[in-house]
Amino acid sequence: MSAQKVDYYASESKIYIATDCIIFGFDNESIKLLVFKRRVAPFEGEWSLIGSFVKNDESVNNAAKRVLREITGLENVFMKQLKVYGEVDRDPGSRCITVGQYALIRIEDQDKALVEKHGAVWHDLHELPDLVLDHNTMVKDALTQLRLRASYQPIGFELLPEKFTIPSLQKLYEEIYQIEFDARNFRKKIIALDVLTKLDEKDKSSSKKGAFLYKFNPTKYNKLLEAGINFKL
Amino acid sequence: MSAQKVDYYASESKIYIATDCIIFGFDNESIKLLVFKRRVAPFEGEWSLIGSFVKNDESVNNAAKRVLREITGLENVFMKQLKVYGEVDRDPGSRCITVGQYALIRIEDQDKALVEKHGAVWHDLHELPDLVLDHNTMVKDALTQLRLRASYQPIGFELLPEKFTIPSLQKLYEEIYQIEFDARNFRKKIIALDVLTKLDEKDKSSSKKGAFLYKFNPTKYNKLLEAGINFKL
DNA sequence: TTTTTTAAATGTACAAAATACATTTATTAT
DNA sequence: ATAATAAATGTATTTTGTACATTTAAAAAA
């Protein structure tokens, strides 16, 4: 459709456009979601995803990037459109559609002061409070999307620090899918993918022996993609 | 985001919302896309996807359903959101974002007179003309989505008549993925899925021997889904 | 210095799934 | 009766997935 026809439609167009971010993080224990308690009306005191109206001079995707930057201080974050929530009555205030976008961030990279300043809190994904409007639905949809995407693209690395161990990667996938993997088979499969670079360092924070650190190798991954090889966890 | 804050944003909100349909069909030969030649400005005489502005009193998804019904006469069609195209300058006329939605229809079910009345034409997917705005991009994205989804959900049946043969199903998948499958292995895999019901009739339109007709069995498929079994072509 | 403790690292046998590949069959047309 | 056409079928091989138990490195405690 082209808006060069706007004259014919001007009288109809009173629909506001927002974007809401479903922000996932991982703290080596469980998957977290960044939400905040609204400090002003409407829905003062209630939990909500973090979002914004789309401004006239920014793209929908850039609006989401802006929101993320304003809250966490982060740029160049992994973010994908989830879907448009466009029911007529989804927002009792006024007709407003929103574009859900989910983001994967490395919690330790966040600007903690900025996050706190906005009253944003990392909540355990599997024990979320009630959120305003259809935000709980958005989170549910986003998790489904995350699982689907994680099954054909190694996005897990987006949630981990640059250097990570195989056991922590396994833990992450266990949290995403809520099932346990066999450590030997998991390691075998990940190593076989051949997208990791093993480092000489160890992380001894969780065992006396320590676990070797690895780095994700995007070059190798892109070669895989070009060769048309489809990853399957 | 909630639009109960509209007062603060009212001055900013001059963004039009449209939806465009990427309508796929299959004629037992190749995959087709339904497009039309614009008869009025803007872009008069150019090829375009079929879309509409979203009306104040209809949801985004219903707007797409309306478009599909107005053009093809069909309801209850398989349709999924693709993504939002929300770049600031994507439409030179006025700020307008559009929600791309792809649909899979059974060509023979269409209201042919209605389609013709609208100047809509089925074009070979792999030999499309230049379309207006970013519509070619939308089609490319939709095909990627279609391939992805077809790999974990048997949506191929949405494009076939109620009764179809295994060879025609194979041909469809070959068209979607643009690769050839081994007829024995393809048949084995599809039968093993156990979501088809074999009929006593044959379709003799393409061979002397004739090929048995099958029907898709949604009940069996839903049982599979519930059991958590993930289809993989 | 030895022993204990902890989680990391490793290998193999078996089962299931994917792949490669050639012949027979049912039917119509000649 | 024969020829022609596409449909239908089976098997052996390779690849991938799964189940499962022991050893190892390092730190802490004795």
Coordinates of C-alpha atoms (C1' of nucleotides) in Angstrom, one line a residue:
Chain A
M1 CA 0.0 0.0 0.0
S2 CA 1.2 3.5 -0.7
A3 CA 0.5 6.5 1.4
Q4 CA 0.5 8.8 -1.5
K5 CA -3.2 8.3 -1.3
V6 CA -3.4 9.8 2.1
D7 CA -6.0 12.4 1.2
Y8 CA -8.6 9.6 0.8
Y9 CA -7.8 8.1 4.2
A10 CA -6.8 11.1 6.3
S11 CA -10.0 11.1 8.2
E12 CA -9.5 7.4 9.2
S13 CA -6.0 7.6 10.5
K14 CA -5.9 8.1 14.2
I15 CA -3.9 5.1 15.1
Y16 CA -0.9 5.5 17.3
I17 CA 2.2 3.4 16.7
A18 CA 4.4 2.2 19.5
T19 CA 7.1 -0.4 20.0
D20 CA 7.7 -2.6 23.0
C21 CA 10.9 -4.4 23.8
I22 CA 11.0 -7.9 25.3
I23 CA 14.5 -7.8 26.7
F24 CA 16.1 -11.1 27.6
G25 CA 19.2 -11.5 29.7
F26 CA 21.1 -14.4 31.3
D27 CA 23.0 -14.4 34.5
N28 CA 24.4 -17.9 34.4
E29 CA 21.6 -19.0 36.5
S30 CA 18.3 -18.3 34.7
I31 CA 16.8 -16.3 32.0
K32 CA 15.8 -12.8 33.0
L33 CA 13.5 -10.2 31.5
L34 CA 13.9 -6.5 31.9
V35 CA 10.6 -4.8 33.0
F36 CA 9.8 -1.7 34.9
K37 CA 7.2 -0.5 37.4
R38 CA 5.3 2.4 35.9
R39 CA 5.7 5.6 37.9
V40 CA 3.0 7.6 36.2
A41 CA -0.4 7.1 34.8
P42 CA -1.7 5.2 33.0
F43 CA -1.1 2.0 34.9
E44 CA 0.9 3.7 37.6
G45 CA 2.5 1.1 39.9
E46 CA 2.0 -1.7 37.5
W47 CA 4.7 -3.8 35.8
S48 CA 5.2 -3.2 32.1
L49 CA 7.6 -3.9 29.2
I50 CA 9.7 -1.0 28.2
G51 CA 8.4 0.8 25.1
S52 CA 7.8 4.1 23.3
F53 CA 5.8 5.6 20.6
V54 CA 7.5 5.6 17.3
K55 CA 8.5 9.2 16.4
N56 CA 7.8 10.7 13.1
D57 CA 11.4 10.9 12.1
E58 CA 12.6 7.4 13.1
S59 CA 12.0 4.0 11.7
V60 CA 10.1 1.4 13.8
N61 CA 13.3 -0.5 14.3
N62 CA 15.3 2.5 15.3
A63 CA 12.6 3.4 17.9
A64 CA 13.2 0.1 19.5
K65 CA 16.9 0.6 19.4
R66 CA 16.5 4.0 21.0
V67 CA 14.4 2.5 23.8
L68 CA 17.1 -0.1 24.4
R69 CA 19.8 2.5 24.4
E70 CA 17.9 4.9 26.7
I71 CA 17.3 2.2 29.3
T72 CA 20.5 0.0 29.1
G73 CA 23.0 2.3 27.5
L74 CA 23.7 -0.5 24.9
E75 CA 23.9 -0.3 21.2
N76 CA 24.4 -2.9 18.5
V77 CA 22.2 -5.4 20.3
F78 CA 20.6 -8.4 18.8
M79 CA 17.0 -7.5 18.2
K80 CA 14.3 -9.0 16.0
Q81 CA 10.7 -8.0 15.3
L82 CA 8.4 -10.4 17.0
K83 CA 5.0 -9.3 15.6
V84 CA 2.5 -6.5 15.5
Y85 CA -0.2 -6.4 18.2
G86 CA -2.9 -4.6 16.4
E87 CA -6.3 -5.5 18.0
V88 CA -8.6 -2.6 18.1
D89 CA -9.2 -2.7 21.8
R90 CA -5.9 -3.9 23.1
D91 CA -5.3 -0.5 24.7
P92 CA -8.3 0.9 26.4
G93 CA -6.9 4.5 26.2
S94 CA -6.8 5.0 22.5
R95 CA -6.3 3.0 19.4
C96 CA -2.7 2.0 19.5
I97 CA -0.8 -0.7 17.7
T98 CA 2.6 -1.9 18.9
V99 CA 5.4 -3.7 17.3
G100 CA 6.9 -6.2 19.8
Q101 CA 10.6 -6.6 19.4
Y102 CA 12.7 -9.0 21.4
A103 CA 16.3 -8.3 22.3
L104 CA 19.1 -10.5 23.7
I105 CA 21.6 -8.7 25.8
R106 CA 24.6 -9.5 27.9
I107 CA 23.5 -8.4 31.3
E108 CA 27.0 -7.5 32.5
D109 CA 27.4 -5.0 29.6
Q110 CA 24.4 -2.9 30.8
D111 CA 24.8 0.6 32.3
K112 CA 23.6 -0.4 35.7
A113 CA 23.0 3.2 36.9
L114 CA 20.9 3.9 33.9
V115 CA 18.8 0.8 34.3
E116 CA 18.2 1.7 38.0
K117 CA 17.4 5.3 37.2
H118 CA 14.5 4.1 35.0
G119 CA 13.3 1.8 37.6
A120 CA 13.9 -1.2 35.4
V121 CA 14.4 -4.6 37.0
W122 CA 15.5 -8.0 35.8
H123 CA 12.8 -10.5 36.6
D124 CA 13.1 -14.2 36.4
L125 CA 11.4 -15.1 33.0
H126 CA 9.6 -18.1 34.5
E127 CA 8.2 -16.2 37.5
L128 CA 7.0 -13.0 35.9
P129 CA 4.4 -10.7 37.6
D130 CA 1.3 -9.7 35.8
L131 CA 2.2 -7.1 33.2
V132 CA -0.1 -4.4 31.7
L133 CA -2.2 -4.8 28.6
D134 CA -1.2 -7.8 26.5
H135 CA 2.5 -7.7 27.6
N136 CA 2.4 -11.1 29.1
T137 CA 1.2 -12.5 25.8
M138 CA 4.1 -10.7 24.1
V139 CA 6.6 -12.3 26.4
K140 CA 5.1 -15.7 25.8
D141 CA 5.3 -15.2 22.0
A142 CA 8.8 -13.9 22.3
L143 CA 9.9 -17.0 24.2
T144 CA 8.4 -19.2 21.5
Q145 CA 10.2 -17.2 18.9
L146 CA 13.4 -17.4 20.8
R147 CA 13.2 -21.1 21.0
L148 CA 12.4 -21.4 17.4
R149 CA 15.3 -19.2 16.3
A150 CA 17.7 -20.8 18.7
S151 CA 17.0 -24.1 17.0
Y152 CA 18.4 -23.0 13.7
Q153 CA 20.7 -20.1 14.6
P154 CA 23.2 -20.1 17.4
I155 CA 21.9 -16.9 19.1
G156 CA 22.7 -18.2 22.5
F157 CA 26.0 -16.5 22.2
E158 CA 24.2 -13.1 22.2
L159 CA 23.3 -13.7 25.8
L160 CA 26.7 -14.8 27.1
P161 CA 29.8 -12.8 27.8
E162 CA 32.4 -12.7 25.0
K163 CA 34.3 -15.5 26.8
F164 CA 32.2 -18.3 28.2
T165 CA 32.5 -22.0 29.1
I166 CA 30.7 -24.9 27.6
P167 CA 28.9 -25.7 30.8
S168 CA 27.5 -22.2 30.9
L169 CA 26.4 -22.4 27.3
Q170 CA 24.6 -25.7 28.2
K171 CA 23.0 -24.1 31.2
L172 CA 21.7 -21.3 28.9
Y173 CA 20.1 -23.7 26.5
E174 CA 18.6 -25.7 29.3
E175 CA 17.0 -22.5 30.6
I176 CA 15.7 -21.6 27.2
Y177 CA 14.1 -25.0 26.5
Q178 CA 13.5 -25.9 30.1
I179 CA 14.9 -29.4 29.6
E180 CA 18.3 -30.9 30.6
F181 CA 20.9 -32.0 28.1
D182 CA 23.5 -34.7 28.5
A183 CA 26.8 -32.9 29.1
R184 CA 28.8 -35.2 26.8
N185 CA 26.4 -35.1 23.9
F186 CA 25.9 -31.4 24.2
R187 CA 29.6 -30.7 24.2
K188 CA 30.1 -33.1 21.2
K189 CA 27.4 -31.3 19.2
I190 CA 28.6 -27.8 19.9
I191 CA 32.2 -28.7 19.2
A192 CA 31.1 -30.4 16.0
L193 CA 29.4 -27.2 14.8
D194 CA 32.9 -25.8 14.7
V195 CA 32.0 -22.2 15.4
L196 CA 33.9 -21.9 18.7
T197 CA 37.5 -21.0 19.4
K198 CA 39.0 -22.5 22.5
L199 CA 41.1 -20.2 24.7
D200 CA 44.0 -21.0 27.0
E201 CA 42.2 -19.4 30.0
K202 CA 39.9 -21.1 32.4
D203 CA 37.0 -19.9 34.4
K204 CA 37.3 -21.2 38.0
S205 CA 34.3 -19.4 39.4
S206 CA 32.2 -22.6 39.6
S207 CA 34.7 -25.4 40.1
K208 CA 38.1 -26.2 41.4
K209 CA 39.2 -27.7 38.2
G210 CA 38.0 -24.8 36.2
A211 CA 36.4 -24.9 32.8
F212 CA 38.1 -23.7 29.6
L213 CA 36.8 -20.5 28.1
Y214 CA 35.7 -20.3 24.5
K215 CA 34.9 -17.5 22.1
F216 CA 32.2 -17.6 19.4
N217 CA 33.8 -17.3 16.0
P218 CA 31.4 -15.4 13.7
T219 CA 33.7 -15.9 10.7
K220 CA 33.4 -19.7 10.9
Y221 CA 29.7 -19.3 11.5
N222 CA 29.2 -17.2 8.4
K223 CA 31.2 -19.7 6.3
L224 CA 28.8 -22.4 7.6
L225 CA 25.8 -20.3 6.6
E226 CA 27.2 -19.6 3.1
A227 CA 27.8 -23.3 2.6
G228 CA 24.1 -23.7 3.3
I229 CA 24.6 -25.9 6.3
N230 CA 21.7 -25.6 8.6
F231 CA 22.4 -25.7 12.3
K232 CA 20.1 -27.8 14.4
L233 CA 20.5 -28.0 18.2
Chain B
M1 CA 3.6 1.1 25.5
S2 CA 0.2 2.5 26.3
A3 CA -1.6 5.1 24.2
Q4 CA -3.3 6.5 27.3
K5 CA -0.4 8.9 27.1
V6 CA -1.6 10.2 23.7
D7 CA -1.8 13.8 24.8
Y8 CA 2.0 14.0 25.1
Y9 CA 2.5 12.5 21.7
A10 CA -0.4 13.7 19.7
S11 CA 1.7 16.2 17.8
E12 CA 4.1 13.5 16.7
S13 CA 1.6 11.0 15.4
K14 CA 1.2 11.4 11.7
I15 CA 2.1 7.9 10.7
Y16 CA -0.2 5.9 8.4
I17 CA -0.7 2.2 8.9
A18 CA -1.2 -0.1 6.0
T19 CA -1.0 -3.8 5.4
D20 CA 0.2 -5.6 2.3
C21 CA -0.5 -9.2 1.3
I22 CA 2.0 -11.5 -0.2
I23 CA -0.3 -14.0 -1.7
F24 CA 1.1 -17.4 -2.7
G25 CA -0.6 -19.9 -4.8
F26 CA 0.4 -23.2 -6.6
D27 CA -1.0 -24.4 -9.9
N28 CA 0.8 -27.9 -9.9
E29 CA 3.5 -26.4 -12.0
S30 CA 5.1 -23.5 -10.1
I31 CA 4.5 -21.1 -7.3
K32 CA 2.6 -18.0 -8.1
L33 CA 2.1 -14.7 -6.5
L34 CA -1.0 -12.5 -6.8
V35 CA -0.1 -9.0 -7.8
F36 CA -2.0 -6.2 -9.6
K37 CA -1.2 -3.4 -12.0
R38 CA -2.2 -0.1 -10.4
R39 CA -4.9 1.8 -12.3
V40 CA -4.6 5.1 -10.5
A41 CA -2.0 7.3 -9.0
P42 CA 0.3 7.0 -7.3
F43 CA 2.4 4.5 -9.3
E44 CA -0.3 4.1 -12.0
G45 CA 0.5 1.3 -14.4
E46 CA 3.1 -0.2 -12.0
W47 CA 2.9 -3.7 -10.4
S48 CA 2.2 -3.8 -6.8
L49 CA 1.2 -6.1 -4.0
I50 CA -2.3 -5.9 -2.8
G51 CA -2.9 -3.9 0.3
S52 CA -4.9 -1.4 2.2
F53 CA -4.8 1.1 5.0
V54 CA -5.8 -0.3 8.3
K55 CA -9.1 1.2 9.3
N56 CA -9.8 2.7 12.7
D57 CA -12.3 0.0 13.6
E58 CA -10.5 -3.1 12.4
S59 CA -7.4 -5.0 13.7
V60 CA -4.3 -5.1 11.6
N61 CA -4.9 -8.8 10.9
N62 CA -8.5 -8.2 10.0
A63 CA -7.4 -5.6 7.6
A64 CA -5.3 -8.2 5.8
K65 CA -8.2 -10.6 5.8
R66 CA -10.5 -8.0 4.4
V67 CA -8.0 -7.3 1.6
L68 CA -7.8 -11.0 0.8
R69 CA -11.6 -11.4 0.8
E70 CA -12.2 -8.3 -1.3
I71 CA -9.8 -9.6 -4.0
T72 CA -10.2 -13.3 -4.0
G73 CA -13.5 -13.9 -2.3
L74 CA -11.8 -16.2 0.2
E75 CA -12.1 -16.4 3.9
N76 CA -10.3 -18.6 6.5
V77 CA -7.2 -18.5 4.6
F78 CA -3.8 -19.4 6.1
M79 CA -2.1 -16.0 6.8
K80 CA 0.8 -15.0 8.9
Q81 CA 2.4 -11.7 9.7
L82 CA 5.8 -11.4 8.1
K83 CA 7.2 -8.2 9.5
V84 CA 6.7 -4.5 9.7
Y85 CA 8.3 -2.3 7.1
G86 CA 8.8 0.9 9.0
E87 CA 11.6 2.9 7.4
V88 CA 10.9 6.6 7.5
D89 CA 11.3 7.1 3.7
R90 CA 10.0 3.8 2.4
D91 CA 7.1 5.6 0.9
P92 CA 7.9 8.9 -0.8
G93 CA 4.4 10.2 -0.5
S94 CA 4.0 10.3 3.3
R95 CA 5.2 8.5 6.3
C96 CA 3.5 5.1 6.2
I97 CA 4.4 1.9 7.8
T98 CA 3.1 -1.4 6.5
V99 CA 2.6 -4.8 8.0
G100 CA 3.5 -7.5 5.4
Q101 CA 1.4 -10.6 5.7
Y102 CA 1.8 -13.7 3.6
A103 CA -1.1 -15.9 2.7
L104 CA -1.3 -19.4 1.2
I105 CA -4.3 -20.0 -1.0
R106 CA -5.7 -22.8 -3.2
I107 CA -5.8 -21.1 -6.5
E108 CA -8.8 -23.1 -7.7
D109 CA -10.9 -21.8 -4.8
Q110 CA -10.6 -18.2 -5.8
D111 CA -13.4 -16.1 -7.2
K112 CA -12.0 -15.7 -10.6
A113 CA -14.3 -12.9 -11.7
L114 CA -13.5 -10.9 -8.6
V115 CA -9.7 -11.4 -9.1
E116 CA -10.0 -10.2 -12.7
K117 CA -12.2 -7.3 -11.8
H118 CA -9.5 -6.0 -9.6
G119 CA -6.9 -6.4 -12.3
A120 CA -5.0 -9.0 -10.2
V121 CA -2.8 -11.5 -11.9
W122 CA -1.0 -14.6 -10.8
H123 CA 2.7 -14.1 -11.6
D124 CA 5.4 -16.8 -11.5
L125 CA 7.2 -16.2 -8.2
H126 CA 10.6 -16.7 -9.7
E127 CA 10.0 -14.4 -12.6
L128 CA 8.4 -11.4 -10.9
P129 CA 8.3 -7.9 -12.5
D130 CA 9.6 -4.9 -10.6
L131 CA 7.1 -4.0 -7.9
V132 CA 6.5 -0.6 -6.4
L133 CA 8.3 0.7 -3.2
D134 CA 9.9 -2.1 -1.2
H135 CA 7.4 -4.8 -2.3
N136 CA 10.1 -7.0 -4.0
T137 CA 11.9 -7.1 -0.7
M138 CA 8.7 -8.1 1.0
V139 CA 8.3 -11.0 -1.4
K140 CA 11.8 -12.1 -0.8
D141 CA 11.3 -12.0 2.9
A142 CA 8.1 -13.8 2.6
L143 CA 9.7 -16.6 0.6
T144 CA 12.4 -17.0 3.3
Q145 CA 9.7 -17.2 5.9
L146 CA 7.7 -19.7 3.9
R147 CA 10.7 -21.9 3.6
L148 CA 11.5 -21.7 7.2
R149 CA 8.0 -22.4 8.3
A150 CA 7.5 -25.2 5.8
S151 CA 10.5 -26.9 7.4
Y152 CA 8.8 -27.4 10.7
Q153 CA 5.1 -27.2 9.9
P154 CA 3.4 -29.0 7.0
I155 CA 1.9 -25.8 5.5
G156 CA 2.3 -27.2 2.0
F157 CA -1.2 -28.6 2.3
E158 CA -2.6 -25.0 2.4
L159 CA -1.5 -24.5 -1.2
L160 CA -3.0 -27.8 -2.5
P161 CA -6.5 -28.8 -3.3
E162 CA -8.3 -30.9 -0.6
K163 CA -7.4 -34.0 -2.5
F164 CA -3.9 -34.2 -3.9
T165 CA -1.3 -36.8 -4.9
I166 CA 2.1 -37.4 -3.4
P167 CA 3.9 -36.5 -6.6
S168 CA 2.1 -33.1 -6.6
L169 CA 3.0 -32.5 -3.0
Q170 CA 6.6 -33.3 -3.9
K171 CA 6.5 -30.9 -6.8
L172 CA 5.2 -28.2 -4.5
Y173 CA 8.1 -28.7 -2.0
E174 CA 10.5 -28.7 -4.9
E175 CA 9.2 -25.4 -6.0
I176 CA 9.3 -23.9 -2.6
Y177 CA 12.9 -24.9 -2.0
Q178 CA 14.1 -24.9 -5.6
I179 CA 15.7 -28.3 -5.2
E180 CA 14.7 -31.8 -6.3
F181 CA 13.8 -34.6 -3.9
D182 CA 14.2 -38.3 -4.4
A183 CA 10.7 -39.6 -5.0
R184 CA 11.1 -42.8 -2.8
N185 CA 12.6 -40.9 0.1
F186 CA 10.1 -38.1 -0.1
R187 CA 7.2 -40.5 -0.1
K188 CA 8.7 -42.5 2.7
K189 CA 9.1 -39.4 4.9
I190 CA 5.7 -38.0 4.2
I191 CA 4.0 -41.3 4.9
A192 CA 6.0 -41.7 8.0
L193 CA 4.7 -38.4 9.3
D194 CA 1.3 -40.1 9.4
V195 CA -0.8 -37.1 8.8
L196 CA -2.3 -38.2 5.4
T197 CA -5.3 -40.3 4.7
K198 CA -5.1 -42.3 1.5
L199 CA -8.3 -42.3 -0.7
D200 CA -9.5 -44.9 -3.1
E201 CA -9.6 -42.4 -6.0
K202 CA -6.8 -41.8 -8.4
D203 CA -5.8 -38.6 -10.3
K204 CA -5.1 -39.6 -13.8
S205 CA -4.4 -36.2 -15.2
S206 CA -0.7 -36.6 -15.4
S207 CA -0.2 -40.3 -16.1
K208 CA -1.8 -43.4 -17.5
K209 CA -1.4 -45.3 -14.3
G210 CA -2.8 -42.5 -12.2
A211 CA -1.7 -41.5 -8.7
F212 CA -3.7 -42.1 -5.6
L213 CA -5.3 -39.1 -4.0
Y214 CA -4.7 -38.2 -0.3
K215 CA -6.3 -35.9 2.2
F216 CA -4.5 -34.0 4.9
N217 CA -5.7 -35.1 8.3
P218 CA -5.6 -32.2 10.7
T219 CA -6.7 -34.4 13.6
K220 CA -3.6 -36.6 13.3
Y221 CA -1.4 -33.5 12.8
N222 CA -2.7 -31.9 16.0
K223 CA -2.1 -35.1 17.9
L224 CA 1.5 -35.0 16.7
L225 CA 1.8 -31.4 17.8
E226 CA 0.4 -32.1 21.2
A227 CA 2.9 -35.0 21.6
G228 CA 5.6 -32.4 21.0
I229 CA 6.9 -34.1 17.9
N230 CA 8.6 -31.6 15.6
F231 CA 8.2 -32.2 12.0
K232 CA 11.3 -31.8 9.8
L233 CA 11.1 -32.1 6.1
Chain C
dT1 C1' 52.2 -33.7 52.0
dT2 C1' 48.4 -36.4 51.4
dT3 C1' 43.5 -36.7 51.1
dT4 C1' 39.1 -35.0 49.9
dT5 C1' 36.1 -32.5 47.2
dT6 C1' 34.2 -30.5 43.2
dA7 C1' 32.8 -29.9 38.6
dA8 C1' 35.0 -30.6 33.9
dA9 C1' 36.3 -33.5 30.4
dT10 C1' 36.2 -37.6 27.7
dG11 C1' 34.7 -42.4 24.6
dT12 C1' 32.0 -46.1 23.0
dA13 C1' 28.2 -49.0 21.7
dC14 C1' 23.6 -48.9 20.0
dA15 C1' 19.5 -47.1 17.8
dA16 C1' 17.3 -44.1 14.6
dA17 C1' 17.2 -41.4 10.7
dA18 C1' 18.8 -39.9 6.2
dT19 C1' 20.5 -41.1 1.9
dA20 C1' 21.6 -43.3 -2.5
dC21 C1' 19.9 -46.0 -5.9
dA22 C1' 16.8 -49.5 -10.0
dT23 C1' 12.9 -52.2 -11.0
dT24 C1' 8.1 -53.3 -11.3
dT25 C1' 3.3 -51.9 -11.9
dA26 C1' -1.1 -50.0 -13.5
dT27 C1' -3.2 -47.9 -17.1
dT28 C1' -4.0 -45.8 -21.6
dA29 C1' -3.1 -45.3 -26.3
dT30 C1' -1.5 -47.3 -30.5
Chain D
dA1 C1' -0.8 -57.4 -28.2
dT2 C1' 2.5 -53.8 -27.6
dA3 C1' 4.4 -49.5 -26.4
dA4 C1' 4.5 -45.7 -23.5
dT5 C1' 4.2 -43.2 -19.2
dA6 C1' 4.5 -41.9 -14.6
dA7 C1' 3.5 -44.2 -10.0
dA8 C1' 4.9 -47.2 -6.6
dT9 C1' 8.0 -49.9 -4.0
dG10 C1' 12.7 -51.9 -0.9
dT11 C1' 17.3 -52.3 0.7
dA12 C1' 22.0 -51.4 1.9
dT13 C1' 24.9 -47.8 3.6
dT14 C1' 26.1 -43.7 5.9
dT15 C1' 25.2 -40.3 9.1
dT16 C1' 23.4 -38.7 13.2
dG17 C1' 21.4 -39.0 17.7
dT18 C1' 21.3 -41.2 22.2
dA19 C1' 22.4 -43.5 26.4
dC20 C1' 25.6 -44.1 29.7
dA21 C1' 30.4 -44.2 33.7
dT22 C1' 35.0 -43.0 34.6
dT23 C1' 39.0 -40.1 34.9
dT24 C1' 41.1 -35.6 35.6
dA25 C1' 42.6 -31.0 37.2
dA26 C1' 42.7 -28.0 40.8
dA27 C1' 41.7 -26.2 45.4
dA28 C1' 40.8 -26.9 50.1
dA29 C1' 41.1 -29.5 54.2
dA30 C1' 43.3 -32.6 57.0

